[in-house]
mmCIF file of C-alpha atoms in Angstrom:
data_model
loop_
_atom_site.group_PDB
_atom_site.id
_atom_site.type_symbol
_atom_site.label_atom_id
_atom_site.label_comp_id
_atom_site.label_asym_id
_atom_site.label_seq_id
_atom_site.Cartn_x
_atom_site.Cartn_y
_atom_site.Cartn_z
ATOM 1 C CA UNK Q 10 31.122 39.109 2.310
ATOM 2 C CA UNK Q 11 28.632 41.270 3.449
ATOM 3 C CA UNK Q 12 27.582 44.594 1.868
ATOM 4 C CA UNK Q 13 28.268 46.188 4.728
ATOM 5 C CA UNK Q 14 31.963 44.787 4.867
ATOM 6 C CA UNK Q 15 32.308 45.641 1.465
ATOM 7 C CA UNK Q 16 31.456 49.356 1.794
ATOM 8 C CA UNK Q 17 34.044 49.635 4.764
ATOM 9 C CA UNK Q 18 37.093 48.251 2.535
ATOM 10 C CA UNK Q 19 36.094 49.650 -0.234
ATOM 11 C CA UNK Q 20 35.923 53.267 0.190
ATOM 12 C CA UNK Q 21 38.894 53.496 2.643
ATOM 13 C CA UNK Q 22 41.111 50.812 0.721
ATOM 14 C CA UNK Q 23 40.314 52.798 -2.613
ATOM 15 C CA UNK Q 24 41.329 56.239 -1.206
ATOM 16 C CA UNK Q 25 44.409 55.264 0.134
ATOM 17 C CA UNK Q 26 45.546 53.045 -2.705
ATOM 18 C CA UNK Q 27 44.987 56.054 -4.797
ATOM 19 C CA UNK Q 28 47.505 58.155 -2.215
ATOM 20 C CA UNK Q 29 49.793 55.551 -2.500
ATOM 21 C CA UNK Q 30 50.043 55.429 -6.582
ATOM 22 C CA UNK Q 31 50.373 59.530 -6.258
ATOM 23 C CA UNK Q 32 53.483 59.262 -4.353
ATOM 24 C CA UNK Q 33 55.244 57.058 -6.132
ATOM 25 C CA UNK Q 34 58.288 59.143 -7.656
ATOM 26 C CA UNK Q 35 57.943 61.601 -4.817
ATOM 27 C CA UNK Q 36 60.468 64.248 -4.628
ATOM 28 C CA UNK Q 37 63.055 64.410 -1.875
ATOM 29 C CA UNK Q 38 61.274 67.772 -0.478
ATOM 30 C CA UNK Q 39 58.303 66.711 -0.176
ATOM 31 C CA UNK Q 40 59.194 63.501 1.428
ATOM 32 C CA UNK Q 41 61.662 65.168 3.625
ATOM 33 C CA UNK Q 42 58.534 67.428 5.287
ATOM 34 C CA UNK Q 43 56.068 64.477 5.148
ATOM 35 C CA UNK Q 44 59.317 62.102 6.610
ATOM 36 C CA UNK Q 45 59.534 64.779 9.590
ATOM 37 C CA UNK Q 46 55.870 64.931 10.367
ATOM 38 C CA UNK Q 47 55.310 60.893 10.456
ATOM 39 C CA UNK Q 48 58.671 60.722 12.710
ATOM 40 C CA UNK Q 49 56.468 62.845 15.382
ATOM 41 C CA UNK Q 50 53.931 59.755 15.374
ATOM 42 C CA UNK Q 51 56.353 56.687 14.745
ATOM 43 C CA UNK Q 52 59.802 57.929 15.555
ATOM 44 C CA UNK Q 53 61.870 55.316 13.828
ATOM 45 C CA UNK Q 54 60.680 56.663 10.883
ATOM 46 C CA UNK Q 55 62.386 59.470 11.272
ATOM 47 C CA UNK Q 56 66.040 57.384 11.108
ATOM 48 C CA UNK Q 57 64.764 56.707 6.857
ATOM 49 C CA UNK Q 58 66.447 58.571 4.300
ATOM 50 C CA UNK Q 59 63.389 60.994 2.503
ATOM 51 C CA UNK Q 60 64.045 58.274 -0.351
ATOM 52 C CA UNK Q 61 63.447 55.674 1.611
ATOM 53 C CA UNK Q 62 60.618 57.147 3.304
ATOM 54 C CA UNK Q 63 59.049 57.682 0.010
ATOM 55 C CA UNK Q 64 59.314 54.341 -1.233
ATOM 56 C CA UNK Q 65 58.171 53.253 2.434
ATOM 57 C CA UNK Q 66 54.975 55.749 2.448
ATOM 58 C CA UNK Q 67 53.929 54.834 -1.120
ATOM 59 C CA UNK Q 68 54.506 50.970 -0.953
ATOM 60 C CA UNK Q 69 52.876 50.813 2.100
ATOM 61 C CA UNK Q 70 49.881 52.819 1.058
ATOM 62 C CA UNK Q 71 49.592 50.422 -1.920
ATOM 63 C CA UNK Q 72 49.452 47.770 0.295
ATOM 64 C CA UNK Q 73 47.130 48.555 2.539
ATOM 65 C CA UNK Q 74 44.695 49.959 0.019
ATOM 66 C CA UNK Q 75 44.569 46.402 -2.128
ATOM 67 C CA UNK Q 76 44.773 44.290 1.094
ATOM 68 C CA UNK Q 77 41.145 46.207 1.714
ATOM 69 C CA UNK Q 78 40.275 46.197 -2.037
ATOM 70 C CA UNK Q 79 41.028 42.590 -2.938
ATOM 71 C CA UNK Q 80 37.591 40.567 -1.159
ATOM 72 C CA UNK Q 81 40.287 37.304 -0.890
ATOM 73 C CA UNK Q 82 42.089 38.843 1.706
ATOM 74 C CA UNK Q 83 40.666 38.384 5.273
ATOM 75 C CA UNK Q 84 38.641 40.596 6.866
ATOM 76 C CA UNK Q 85 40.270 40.674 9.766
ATOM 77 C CA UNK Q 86 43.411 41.093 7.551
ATOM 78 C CA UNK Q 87 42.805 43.922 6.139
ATOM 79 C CA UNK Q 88 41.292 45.551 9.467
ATOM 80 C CA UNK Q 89 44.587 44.953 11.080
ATOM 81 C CA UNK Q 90 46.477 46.529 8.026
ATOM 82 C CA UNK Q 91 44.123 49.473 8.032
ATOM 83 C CA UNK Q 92 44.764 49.846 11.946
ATOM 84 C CA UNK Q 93 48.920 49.827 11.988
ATOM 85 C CA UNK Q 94 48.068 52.837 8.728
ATOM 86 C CA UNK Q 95 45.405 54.689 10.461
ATOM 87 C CA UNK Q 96 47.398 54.343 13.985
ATOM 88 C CA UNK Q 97 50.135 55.471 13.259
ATOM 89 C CA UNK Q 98 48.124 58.853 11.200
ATOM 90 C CA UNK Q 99 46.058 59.234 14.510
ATOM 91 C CA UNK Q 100 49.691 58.789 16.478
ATOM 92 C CA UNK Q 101 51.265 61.292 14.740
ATOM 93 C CA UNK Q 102 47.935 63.737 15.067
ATOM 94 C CA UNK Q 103 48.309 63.132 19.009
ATOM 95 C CA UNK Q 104 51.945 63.704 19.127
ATOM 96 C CA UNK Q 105 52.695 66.756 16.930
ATOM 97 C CA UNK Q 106 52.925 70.244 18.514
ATOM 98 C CA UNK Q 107 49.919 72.736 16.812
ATOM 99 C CA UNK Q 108 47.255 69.656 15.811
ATOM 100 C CA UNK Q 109 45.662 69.542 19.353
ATOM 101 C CA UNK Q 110 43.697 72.383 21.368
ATOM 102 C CA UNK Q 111 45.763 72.485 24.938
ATOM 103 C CA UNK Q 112 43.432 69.451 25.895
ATOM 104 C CA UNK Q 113 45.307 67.064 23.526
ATOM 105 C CA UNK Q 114 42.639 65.888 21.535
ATOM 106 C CA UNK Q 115 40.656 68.383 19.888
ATOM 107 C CA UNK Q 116 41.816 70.037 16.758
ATOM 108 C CA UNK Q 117 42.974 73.317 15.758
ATOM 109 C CA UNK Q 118 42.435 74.145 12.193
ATOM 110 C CA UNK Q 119 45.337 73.246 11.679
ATOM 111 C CA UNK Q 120 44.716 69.343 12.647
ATOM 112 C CA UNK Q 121 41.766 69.101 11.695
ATOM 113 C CA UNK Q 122 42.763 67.338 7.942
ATOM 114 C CA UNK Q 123 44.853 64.997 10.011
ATOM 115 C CA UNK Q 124 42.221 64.703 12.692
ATOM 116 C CA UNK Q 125 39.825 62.967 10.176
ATOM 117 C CA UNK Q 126 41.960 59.743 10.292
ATOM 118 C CA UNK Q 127 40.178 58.743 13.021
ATOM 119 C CA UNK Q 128 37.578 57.698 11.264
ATOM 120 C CA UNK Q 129 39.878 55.146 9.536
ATOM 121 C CA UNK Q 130 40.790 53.729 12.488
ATOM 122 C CA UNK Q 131 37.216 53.305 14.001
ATOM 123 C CA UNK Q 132 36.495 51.474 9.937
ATOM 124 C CA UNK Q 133 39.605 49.337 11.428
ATOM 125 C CA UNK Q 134 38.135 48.638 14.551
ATOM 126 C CA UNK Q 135 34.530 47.467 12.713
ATOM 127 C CA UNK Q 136 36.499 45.265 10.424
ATOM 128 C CA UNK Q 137 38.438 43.444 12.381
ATOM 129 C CA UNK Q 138 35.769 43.111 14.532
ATOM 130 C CA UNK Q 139 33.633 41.664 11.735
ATOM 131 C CA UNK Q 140 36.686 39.278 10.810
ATOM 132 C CA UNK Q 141 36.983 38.182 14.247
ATOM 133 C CA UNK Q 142 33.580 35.497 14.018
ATOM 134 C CA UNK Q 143 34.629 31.789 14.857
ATOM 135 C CA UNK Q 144 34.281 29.181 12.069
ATOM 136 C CA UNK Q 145 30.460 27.773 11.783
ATOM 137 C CA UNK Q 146 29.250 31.421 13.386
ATOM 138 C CA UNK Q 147 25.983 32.539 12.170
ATOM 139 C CA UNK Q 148 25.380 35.670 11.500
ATOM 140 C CA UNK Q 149 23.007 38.004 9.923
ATOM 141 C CA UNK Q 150 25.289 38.703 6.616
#
């Protein structure tokens, strides 16, 4: 794997296996209000019970962050796992009333922490471009 591949699951997959491990044992509040808020991005979410949404949100967290952490898993893998995360983040920063500025895709201040998950879905984008090469490729890795 290249260094540069390695930086890109890293970081990411560390950070959000990390978020994962800190919900586990979430309290109903808490995953009530974060329940709500991912419903305005992925809807059928919204049909979970906040227990179930908890267990769903941390599990799937986990997941994601050792599918980029552990270097046996395929690139391309762990760029799509990173991209149905991050999408759904960026879908639910599109979709909820008070993120945008009236032009739908800037910020307000209030956004603007959600807003940063773009960035995890562009590191998608990279990696499972970078996963994509055919068998007997070359490349400069």
């Amino acid at each position: 794997m290249a260094l540069s591949t390695a930086i890109l699951r890293a970081v990411p997959g560390a950070f959000i296996l990390n978020s994962g491990i800190s919900k586990l044992g979430m309290d109903a509040g808490t995953a009530e209000a974060l329940r709500g808020m991912a419903a305005q991005g992925v809807p059928v979410l919204g049909k979970l019970t906040p227990e179930q949404f908890a267990k769903f949100l941390s599990y799937g967290e986990i997941a994601v962050g050792t599918s980029l952490l552990l270097p046996f898993v395929p690139t391309k893998v762990a760029g799509l796992a990173l991209a149905g995360f991050s999408g759904s983040l960026v879908s639910m920063y599109l979709r909820t009333p008070g993120m945008t500025e009236e032009d739908g895709v800037r910020p307000t201040q209030e956004g603007t922490a959600v807003a940063k998950d773009t960035w995890l879905l562009a590191i998608a984008a990279a990696l499972v471009l970078a996963g994509g090469k055919g068998k007997g490729a070359k490349t400069a890795e």
